[in-house]
PDB file of C-alpha atoms in Angstrom:
ATOM      1  CA  MET A1001       7.507 -19.029  -7.624  1.00  0.00           C
ATOM      2  CA  ASN A1002       9.033 -18.656 -11.067  1.00  0.00           C
ATOM      3  CA  VAL A1003      12.502 -19.425 -12.355  1.00  0.00           C
ATOM      4  CA  HIS A1004      14.069 -17.929 -15.474  1.00  0.00           C
ATOM      5  CA  ILE A1005      17.445 -19.045 -16.761  1.00  0.00           C
ATOM      6  CA  SER A1006      19.762 -17.082 -19.040  1.00  0.00           C
ATOM      7  CA  THR A1007      23.485 -16.527 -19.569  1.00  0.00           C
ATOM      8  CA  LEU A1008      25.608 -13.434 -19.098  1.00  0.00           C
ATOM      9  CA  ASN A1009      29.368 -13.348 -19.625  1.00  0.00           C
ATOM     10  CA  ASP A1010      30.542 -16.733 -18.311  1.00  0.00           C
ATOM     11  CA  PHE A1011      27.702 -17.040 -15.876  1.00  0.00           C
ATOM     12  CA  THR A1012      24.456 -18.924 -15.903  1.00  0.00           C
ATOM     13  CA  VAL A1013      21.957 -16.488 -14.404  1.00  0.00           C
ATOM     14  CA  VAL A1014      19.083 -18.028 -12.504  1.00  0.00           C
ATOM     15  CA  GLU A1015      16.390 -15.481 -11.799  1.00  0.00           C
ATOM     16  CA  VAL A1016      13.959 -16.436  -9.071  1.00  0.00           C
ATOM     17  CA  HIS A1017      10.657 -14.630  -8.686  1.00  0.00           C
ATOM     18  CA  GLY A1018       7.967 -14.668  -6.027  1.00  0.00           C
ATOM     19  CA  ARG A1019       7.964 -16.816  -2.922  1.00  0.00           C
ATOM     20  CA  VAL A1020      10.313 -19.650  -2.023  1.00  0.00           C
ATOM     21  CA  ASP A1021       8.463 -21.206   0.886  1.00  0.00           C
ATOM     22  CA  THR A1022       7.420 -24.591   2.287  1.00  0.00           C
ATOM     23  CA  ILE A1023       5.137 -25.148  -0.695  1.00  0.00           C
ATOM     24  CA  SER A1024       7.425 -24.063  -3.541  1.00  0.00           C
ATOM     25  CA  ALA A1025      10.883 -24.954  -2.181  1.00  0.00           C
ATOM     26  CA  SER A1026      11.011 -28.451  -3.677  1.00  0.00           C
ATOM     27  CA  GLU A1027      10.218 -27.144  -7.161  1.00  0.00           C
ATOM     28  CA  PHE A1028      12.895 -24.474  -6.764  1.00  0.00           C
ATOM     29  CA  GLU A1029      15.336 -27.161  -5.599  1.00  0.00           C
ATOM     30  CA  THR A1030      14.600 -29.298  -8.677  1.00  0.00           C
ATOM     31  CA  ARG A1031      15.104 -26.354 -11.048  1.00  0.00           C
ATOM     32  CA  LEU A1032      18.287 -25.117  -9.401  1.00  0.00           C
ATOM     33  CA  LEU A1033      19.920 -28.522  -9.032  1.00  0.00           C
ATOM     34  CA  ALA A1034      19.122 -29.259 -12.688  1.00  0.00           C
ATOM     35  CA  VAL A1035      21.201 -26.202 -13.622  1.00  0.00           C
ATOM     36  CA  ILE A1036      24.094 -27.394 -11.444  1.00  0.00           C
ATOM     37  CA  GLU A1037      23.858 -30.960 -12.726  1.00  0.00           C
ATOM     38  CA  SER A1038      23.846 -29.746 -16.335  1.00  0.00           C
ATOM     39  CA  GLY A1039      27.433 -28.753 -15.702  1.00  0.00           C
ATOM     40  CA  ALA A1040      27.170 -25.019 -15.103  1.00  0.00           C
ATOM     41  CA  SER A1041      29.967 -24.132 -12.703  1.00  0.00           C
ATOM     42  CA  LYS A1042      29.551 -20.349 -12.545  1.00  0.00           C
ATOM     43  CA  ILE A1043      26.080 -19.433 -11.426  1.00  0.00           C
ATOM     44  CA  VAL A1044      24.477 -16.182 -10.324  1.00  0.00           C
ATOM     45  CA  LEU A1045      21.193 -16.360  -8.480  1.00  0.00           C
ATOM     46  CA  ASN A1046      19.408 -13.125  -9.240  1.00  0.00           C
ATOM     47  CA  CYS A1047      17.086 -12.487  -6.293  1.00  0.00           C
ATOM     48  CA  GLN A1048      15.672  -9.158  -7.415  1.00  0.00           C
ATOM     49  CA  GLY A1049      12.207 -10.651  -7.791  1.00  0.00           C
ATOM     50  CA  LEU A1050      12.416 -12.820  -4.678  1.00  0.00           C
ATOM     51  CA  ASP A1051       9.728 -11.434  -2.361  1.00  0.00           C
ATOM     52  CA  TYR A1052       9.712 -13.994   0.395  1.00  0.00           C
ATOM     53  CA  ILE A1053      11.828 -16.826   1.720  1.00  0.00           C
ATOM     54  CA  SER A1054      11.395 -19.220   4.625  1.00  0.00           C
ATOM     55  CA  SER A1055      13.748 -21.813   6.092  1.00  0.00           C
ATOM     56  CA  SER A1056      12.696 -24.343   3.422  1.00  0.00           C
ATOM     57  CA  GLY A1057      13.969 -21.898   0.806  1.00  0.00           C
ATOM     58  CA  LEU A1058      17.186 -21.167   2.693  1.00  0.00           C
ATOM     59  CA  ARG A1059      17.769 -24.902   2.809  1.00  0.00           C
ATOM     60  CA  VAL A1060      17.751 -25.026  -1.016  1.00  0.00           C
ATOM     61  CA  PHE A1061      20.285 -22.162  -1.209  1.00  0.00           C
ATOM     62  CA  LEU A1062      22.535 -24.062   1.184  1.00  0.00           C
ATOM     63  CA  ILE A1063      22.235 -27.354  -0.729  1.00  0.00           C
ATOM     64  CA  ALA A1064      23.126 -25.545  -3.964  1.00  0.00           C
ATOM     65  CA  GLN A1065      26.135 -23.883  -2.332  1.00  0.00           C
ATOM     66  CA  LYS A1066      27.384 -27.211  -0.966  1.00  0.00           C
ATOM     67  CA  LYS A1067      27.079 -28.847  -4.406  1.00  0.00           C
ATOM     68  CA  ILE A1068      28.828 -25.991  -6.200  1.00  0.00           C
ATOM     69  CA  VAL A1069      31.650 -25.831  -3.645  1.00  0.00           C
ATOM     70  CA  ALA A1070      32.113 -29.601  -3.969  1.00  0.00           C
ATOM     71  CA  ALA A1071      32.284 -29.218  -7.766  1.00  0.00           C
ATOM     72  CA  LYS A1072      34.803 -26.347  -7.382  1.00  0.00           C
ATOM     73  CA  GLY A1073      32.392 -23.960  -9.041  1.00  0.00           C
ATOM     74  CA  GLN A1074      31.118 -20.535  -8.087  1.00  0.00           C
ATOM     75  CA  LEU A1075      27.703 -19.510  -6.808  1.00  0.00           C
ATOM     76  CA  LYS A1076      26.952 -15.832  -6.386  1.00  0.00           C
ATOM     77  CA  LEU A1077      23.830 -14.044  -5.309  1.00  0.00           C
ATOM     78  CA  CYS A1078      22.746 -10.614  -6.350  1.00  0.00           C
ATOM     79  CA  CYS A1079      20.071  -8.024  -5.898  1.00  0.00           C
ATOM     80  CA  LEU A1080      18.540  -9.175  -2.593  1.00  0.00           C
ATOM     81  CA  GLN A1081      15.612  -7.100  -1.348  1.00  0.00           C
ATOM     82  CA  PRO A1082      16.239  -5.597   2.124  1.00  0.00           C
ATOM     83  CA  THR A1083      13.778  -7.923   3.892  1.00  0.00           C
ATOM     84  CA  ILE A1084      15.426 -10.964   2.290  1.00  0.00           C
ATOM     85  CA  LYS A1085      18.907  -9.644   3.108  1.00  0.00           C
ATOM     86  CA  GLU A1086      17.829  -9.327   6.753  1.00  0.00           C
ATOM     87  CA  ILE A1087      16.859 -13.013   6.852  1.00  0.00           C
ATOM     88  CA  PHE A1088      20.195 -13.927   5.266  1.00  0.00           C
ATOM     89  CA  ASP A1089      22.001 -11.836   7.895  1.00  0.00           C
ATOM     90  CA  ILE A1090      20.118 -13.417  10.801  1.00  0.00           C
ATOM     91  CA  SER A1091      20.720 -16.941   9.506  1.00  0.00           C
ATOM     92  CA  GLY A1092      24.429 -16.342   8.979  1.00  0.00           C
ATOM     93  CA  PHE A1093      23.867 -16.951   5.253  1.00  0.00           C
ATOM     94  CA  SER A1094      25.313 -13.557   4.308  1.00  0.00           C
ATOM     95  CA  SER A1095      28.764 -14.823   5.223  1.00  0.00           C
ATOM     96  CA  ILE A1096      28.281 -18.162   3.443  1.00  0.00           C
ATOM     97  CA  PHE A1097      27.424 -16.584   0.095  1.00  0.00           C
ATOM     98  CA  SER A1098      29.100 -14.037  -2.099  1.00  0.00           C
ATOM     99  CA  ILE A1099      26.412 -11.369  -2.396  1.00  0.00           C
ATOM    100  CA  SER A1100      26.546  -8.466  -4.844  1.00  0.00           C
ATOM    101  CA  ALA A1101      24.298  -5.445  -5.011  1.00  0.00           C
ATOM    102  CA  ASP A1102      23.761  -5.753  -8.752  1.00  0.00           C
ATOM    103  CA  LEU A1103      23.972  -8.308 -11.543  1.00  0.00           C
ATOM    104  CA  GLU A1104      26.805  -6.483 -13.315  1.00  0.00           C
ATOM    105  CA  THR A1105      29.149  -6.794 -10.324  1.00  0.00           C
ATOM    106  CA  ALA A1106      28.157 -10.413  -9.747  1.00  0.00           C
ATOM    107  CA  THR A1107      29.041 -11.465 -13.299  1.00  0.00           C
ATOM    108  CA  LYS A1108      32.323  -9.557 -13.510  1.00  0.00           C
ATOM    109  CA  THR A1109      34.809 -12.068 -12.162  1.00  0.00           C
TER     110      THR A1109
ATOM    111  CA  MET B 308     -16.793  -3.844  22.038  1.00  0.00           C
ATOM    112  CA  GLU B 309     -13.589  -1.962  21.360  1.00  0.00           C
ATOM    113  CA  LYS B 310     -11.526  -4.773  22.846  1.00  0.00           C
ATOM    114  CA  GLU B 311     -13.114  -7.480  20.697  1.00  0.00           C
ATOM    115  CA  GLU B 312     -11.961  -5.832  17.538  1.00  0.00           C
ATOM    116  CA  ASN B 313      -8.429  -6.364  18.741  1.00  0.00           C
ATOM    117  CA  ILE B 314      -8.725 -10.134  18.803  1.00  0.00           C
ATOM    118  CA  LYS B 315      -8.761 -12.249  15.661  1.00  0.00           C
ATOM    119  CA  SER B 316      -8.665 -16.014  15.418  1.00  0.00           C
ATOM    120  CA  LEU B 317      -7.897 -18.578  12.762  1.00  0.00           C
ATOM    121  CA  LYS B 318      -8.907 -22.231  12.883  1.00  0.00           C
ATOM    122  CA  LEU B 319      -6.857 -24.399  10.580  1.00  0.00           C
ATOM    123  CA  GLN B 320      -6.491 -28.050   9.676  1.00  0.00           C
ATOM    124  CA  ASN B 321      -3.143 -29.832   9.904  1.00  0.00           C
ATOM    125  CA  LYS B 322      -2.441 -29.468   6.191  1.00  0.00           C
ATOM    126  CA  LEU B 323       0.346 -27.484   4.564  1.00  0.00           C
ATOM    127  CA  GLU B 324      -2.168 -26.001   2.102  1.00  0.00           C
ATOM    128  CA  GLU B 325      -3.373 -23.904   5.038  1.00  0.00           C
ATOM    129  CA  LEU B 326      -0.194 -21.806   4.720  1.00  0.00           C
ATOM    130  CA  GLU B 327      -2.019 -19.970   1.941  1.00  0.00           C
ATOM    131  CA  THR B 328      -4.923 -19.299   4.338  1.00  0.00           C
ATOM    132  CA  ILE B 329      -2.428 -17.880   6.834  1.00  0.00           C
ATOM    133  CA  SER B 330      -0.843 -15.565   4.242  1.00  0.00           C
ATOM    134  CA  VAL B 331      -4.170 -14.222   3.058  1.00  0.00           C
ATOM    135  CA  PHE B 332      -5.393 -13.758   6.636  1.00  0.00           C
ATOM    136  CA  LEU B 333      -2.200 -11.894   7.580  1.00  0.00           C
ATOM    137  CA  GLU B 334      -2.541  -9.543   4.634  1.00  0.00           C
ATOM    138  CA  GLU B 335      -6.064  -8.673   5.718  1.00  0.00           C
ATOM    139  CA  LEU B 336      -4.974  -8.270   9.324  1.00  0.00           C
ATOM    140  CA  ALA B 337      -2.091  -6.019   8.267  1.00  0.00           C
ATOM    141  CA  GLU B 338      -4.568  -3.744   6.569  1.00  0.00           C
ATOM    142  CA  ILE B 339      -6.992  -3.611   9.490  1.00  0.00           C
ATOM    143  CA  TRP B 340      -4.305  -3.182  12.152  1.00  0.00           C
ATOM    144  CA  ASP B 341      -1.988  -1.083  10.041  1.00  0.00           C
ATOM    145  CA  ILE B 342       0.977  -3.467  10.313  1.00  0.00           C
ATOM    146  CA  PRO B 343       3.970  -2.355   8.198  1.00  0.00           C
ATOM    147  CA  LEU B 344       4.785  -4.471   5.127  1.00  0.00           C
ATOM    148  CA  ALA B 345       8.227  -5.670   6.279  1.00  0.00           C
ATOM    149  CA  LEU B 346       6.811  -6.740   9.619  1.00  0.00           C
ATOM    150  CA  THR B 347       3.919  -8.531   7.923  1.00  0.00           C
ATOM    151  CA  MET B 348       6.485 -10.521   5.964  1.00  0.00           C
ATOM    152  CA  SER B 349       8.368 -11.399   9.154  1.00  0.00           C
ATOM    153  CA  LEU B 350       5.123 -12.511  10.787  1.00  0.00           C
ATOM    154  CA  ASN B 351       4.284 -14.608   7.750  1.00  0.00           C
ATOM    155  CA  LEU B 352       7.696 -16.248   8.032  1.00  0.00           C
ATOM    156  CA  VAL B 353       7.288 -16.891  11.766  1.00  0.00           C
ATOM    157  CA  LEU B 354       3.840 -18.424  11.281  1.00  0.00           C
ATOM    158  CA  GLU B 355       4.985 -20.516   8.336  1.00  0.00           C
ATOM    159  CA  GLU B 356       7.878 -21.970  10.346  1.00  0.00           C
ATOM    160  CA  ALA B 357       5.769 -22.688  13.430  1.00  0.00           C
ATOM    161  CA  PHE B 358       2.766 -24.052  11.535  1.00  0.00           C
ATOM    162  CA  THR B 359       4.888 -26.254   9.250  1.00  0.00           C
ATOM    163  CA  ASN B 360       6.652 -27.737  12.282  1.00  0.00           C
ATOM    164  CA  VAL B 361       3.334 -28.630  13.883  1.00  0.00           C
ATOM    165  CA  VAL B 362       1.919 -30.167  10.701  1.00  0.00           C
ATOM    166  CA  ASN B 363       5.084 -32.150   9.934  1.00  0.00           C
ATOM    167  CA  TYR B 364       6.120 -33.295  13.394  1.00  0.00           C
ATOM    168  CA  ALA B 365       3.388 -32.967  16.025  1.00  0.00           C
ATOM    169  CA  TYR B 366       1.095 -35.812  15.004  1.00  0.00           C
ATOM    170  CA  THR B 367       1.689 -39.521  15.218  1.00  0.00           C
ATOM    171  CA  ASP B 368      -1.626 -40.430  13.556  1.00  0.00           C
ATOM    172  CA  GLN B 369      -3.090 -39.673  10.131  1.00  0.00           C
ATOM    173  CA  ASP B 370      -6.173 -37.933  11.506  1.00  0.00           C
ATOM    174  CA  LEU B 371      -7.367 -34.428  10.904  1.00  0.00           C
ATOM    175  CA  HIS B 372      -6.491 -32.035  13.705  1.00  0.00           C
ATOM    176  CA  SER B 373      -7.415 -28.475  14.398  1.00  0.00           C
ATOM    177  CA  ILE B 374      -4.696 -25.875  14.899  1.00  0.00           C
ATOM    178  CA  GLY B 375      -5.703 -22.500  16.269  1.00  0.00           C
ATOM    179  CA  ILE B 376      -3.913 -19.211  15.813  1.00  0.00           C
ATOM    180  CA  ASP B 377      -5.052 -16.265  17.931  1.00  0.00           C
ATOM    181  CA  PHE B 378      -3.943 -12.724  17.279  1.00  0.00           C
ATOM    182  CA  GLU B 379      -4.369  -9.970  19.819  1.00  0.00           C
ATOM    183  CA  LYS B 380      -3.375  -6.354  19.611  1.00  0.00           C
ATOM    184  CA  THR B 381      -2.970  -4.502  22.885  1.00  0.00           C
ATOM    185  CA  GLY B 382      -1.673  -0.990  22.365  1.00  0.00           C
ATOM    186  CA  ASN B 383       1.326  -1.462  20.111  1.00  0.00           C
ATOM    187  CA  ILE B 384       1.999  -5.036  21.209  1.00  0.00           C
ATOM    188  CA  LEU B 385       0.918  -7.854  18.944  1.00  0.00           C
ATOM    189  CA  SER B 386       0.507 -11.234  20.630  1.00  0.00           C
ATOM    190  CA  ILE B 387       0.165 -14.445  18.675  1.00  0.00           C
ATOM    191  CA  LYS B 388      -0.791 -17.785  20.151  1.00  0.00           C
ATOM    192  CA  ILE B 389      -0.553 -21.077  18.271  1.00  0.00           C
ATOM    193  CA  ILE B 390      -2.473 -23.948  19.845  1.00  0.00           C
ATOM    194  CA  ASP B 391      -2.253 -27.565  18.715  1.00  0.00           C
ATOM    195  CA  ASP B 392      -3.178 -30.938  20.197  1.00  0.00           C
ATOM    196  CA  GLY B 393      -0.059 -32.726  18.996  1.00  0.00           C
ATOM    197  CA  LYS B 394       2.573 -34.409  21.123  1.00  0.00           C
ATOM    198  CA  ALA B 395       4.317 -32.228  23.691  1.00  0.00           C
ATOM    199  CA  TYR B 396       7.079 -30.187  22.137  1.00  0.00           C
ATOM    200  CA  ASP B 397       8.734 -27.068  23.487  1.00  0.00           C
ATOM    201  CA  PRO B 398      10.508 -25.224  20.660  1.00  0.00           C
ATOM    202  CA  THR B 399      12.002 -22.703  23.092  1.00  0.00           C
ATOM    203  CA  GLN B 400      14.277 -25.504  24.324  1.00  0.00           C
ATOM    204  CA  ASN B 401      15.742 -26.049  20.868  1.00  0.00           C
ATOM    205  CA  ALA B 402      19.473 -25.392  20.564  1.00  0.00           C
ATOM    206  CA  ASP B 403      20.386 -22.532  18.237  1.00  0.00           C
ATOM    207  CA  PRO B 404      22.238 -23.475  15.064  1.00  0.00           C
ATOM    208  CA  ASP B 405      25.800 -22.155  14.815  1.00  0.00           C
ATOM    209  CA  VAL B 406      25.343 -19.356  12.281  1.00  0.00           C
ATOM    210  CA  THR B 407      29.088 -18.718  12.040  1.00  0.00           C
ATOM    211  CA  LEU B 408      29.906 -22.008  10.304  1.00  0.00           C
ATOM    212  CA  SER B 409      30.881 -22.222   6.639  1.00  0.00           C
ATOM    213  CA  ALA B 410      28.602 -23.724   3.976  1.00  0.00           C
ATOM    214  CA  GLU B 411      30.404 -27.065   4.163  1.00  0.00           C
ATOM    215  CA  GLU B 412      29.983 -27.214   7.926  1.00  0.00           C
ATOM    216  CA  ARG B 413      26.425 -25.952   8.172  1.00  0.00           C
ATOM    217  CA  SER B 414      23.799 -28.636   8.532  1.00  0.00           C
ATOM    218  CA  ILE B 415      20.775 -28.435   6.311  1.00  0.00           C
ATOM    219  CA  GLY B 416      17.727 -27.442   8.310  1.00  0.00           C
ATOM    220  CA  GLY B 417      17.134 -26.445  11.932  1.00  0.00           C
ATOM    221  CA  LEU B 418      16.720 -22.798  11.031  1.00  0.00           C
ATOM    222  CA  GLY B 419      12.976 -22.433  11.379  1.00  0.00           C
ATOM    223  CA  ILE B 420      12.727 -22.165  15.149  1.00  0.00           C
ATOM    224  CA  PHE B 421      15.824 -19.993  15.254  1.00  0.00           C
ATOM    225  CA  LEU B 422      14.191 -17.539  12.836  1.00  0.00           C
ATOM    226  CA  ILE B 423      11.044 -17.452  14.976  1.00  0.00           C
ATOM    227  CA  ARG B 424      13.065 -16.551  18.053  1.00  0.00           C
ATOM    228  CA  LYS B 425      15.037 -13.886  16.192  1.00  0.00           C
ATOM    229  CA  MET B 426      12.024 -12.282  14.557  1.00  0.00           C
ATOM    230  CA  MET B 427       9.805 -12.093  17.627  1.00  0.00           C
ATOM    231  CA  ASP B 428      10.473 -10.123  20.814  1.00  0.00           C
ATOM    232  CA  GLU B 429       9.357 -12.875  23.126  1.00  0.00           C
ATOM    233  CA  VAL B 430       8.580 -16.562  22.628  1.00  0.00           C
ATOM    234  CA  THR B 431       7.206 -18.723  25.411  1.00  0.00           C
ATOM    235  CA  TYR B 432       5.748 -22.201  25.571  1.00  0.00           C
ATOM    236  CA  GLN B 433       3.123 -23.830  27.717  1.00  0.00           C
ATOM    237  CA  ARG B 434       1.593 -27.296  27.840  1.00  0.00           C
ATOM    238  CA  ALA B 435      -1.993 -27.269  29.086  1.00  0.00           C
ATOM    239  CA  ASP B 436      -4.967 -29.636  28.632  1.00  0.00           C
ATOM    240  CA  ASN B 437      -2.824 -31.871  26.407  1.00  0.00           C
ATOM    241  CA  LYS B 438      -2.188 -28.968  24.098  1.00  0.00           C
ATOM    242  CA  ASN B 439       0.920 -27.113  22.997  1.00  0.00           C
ATOM    243  CA  ILE B 440       0.567 -23.369  23.327  1.00  0.00           C
ATOM    244  CA  LEU B 441       3.242 -21.262  21.699  1.00  0.00           C
ATOM    245  CA  MET B 442       2.977 -17.610  22.668  1.00  0.00           C
ATOM    246  CA  MET B 443       4.844 -14.875  20.860  1.00  0.00           C
ATOM    247  CA  THR B 444       4.860 -11.113  21.074  1.00  0.00           C
ATOM    248  CA  LYS B 445       6.102  -8.394  18.794  1.00  0.00           C
ATOM    249  CA  LYS B 446       6.130  -4.670  19.255  1.00  0.00           C
ATOM    250  CA  LEU B 447       4.489  -2.900  16.349  1.00  0.00           C
ATOM    251  CA  THR B 448       6.685  -0.036  15.262  1.00  0.00           C
ATOM    252  CA  PHE B 449       5.485   2.487  12.766  1.00  0.00           C
ATOM    253  CA  GLY B 450       7.063   5.163  10.638  1.00  0.00           C
ATOM    254  CA  SER B 451       9.779   4.871   8.042  1.00  0.00           C
TER     255      SER B 451
END
């Protein structure tokens, strides 16, 4: 698992690569929460490079969403691979998150 | 002889590091049995959830335990059996999480077993000889 952070328009873009599973979820959680705690209120999670996610990873997405909602910020996801999108659909996470097909759309508003 | 090639077994220790062993094994199995990539990922997810639950919750001692995973391919049906000697636990009796709740209402966790049940065609549980046996089947579908 790798995380890369950049900015685009008003958004902090967090790119996640590889696997977010039982082993790597806590590191991903630390990285993502650090971004939220640094005060970023508009965040896009770019999942283009996310190849695999398990429930430990979904848990981190949910924690981040809860924190951002509580802080009246915005968390958007973009670029989910079809297999990842399927897991989001099954878990009901597709209706929890604002998901865009591409980064451009996600960072527009 | 033919039949034996359709059975593969893994013996693992109750350590989360073994998840890597499972992934590597699945990739090899996918090649031998021609399992599509998306399905291999689903199987990896299912095994990760089930194995992690056993390692984290099944044992009340600090000892090393052996967890077995058997794979069998019969026609286009893949059967997977996970056998552990932990305390009795039937995941098929777990209540489903409410997947229609909002982020604020959703509780963190409880998704693993739900994902297993959604990803597999059939999930059954048996307790025999002081062991938990979780049996799962999935139809192997090919093509685009």
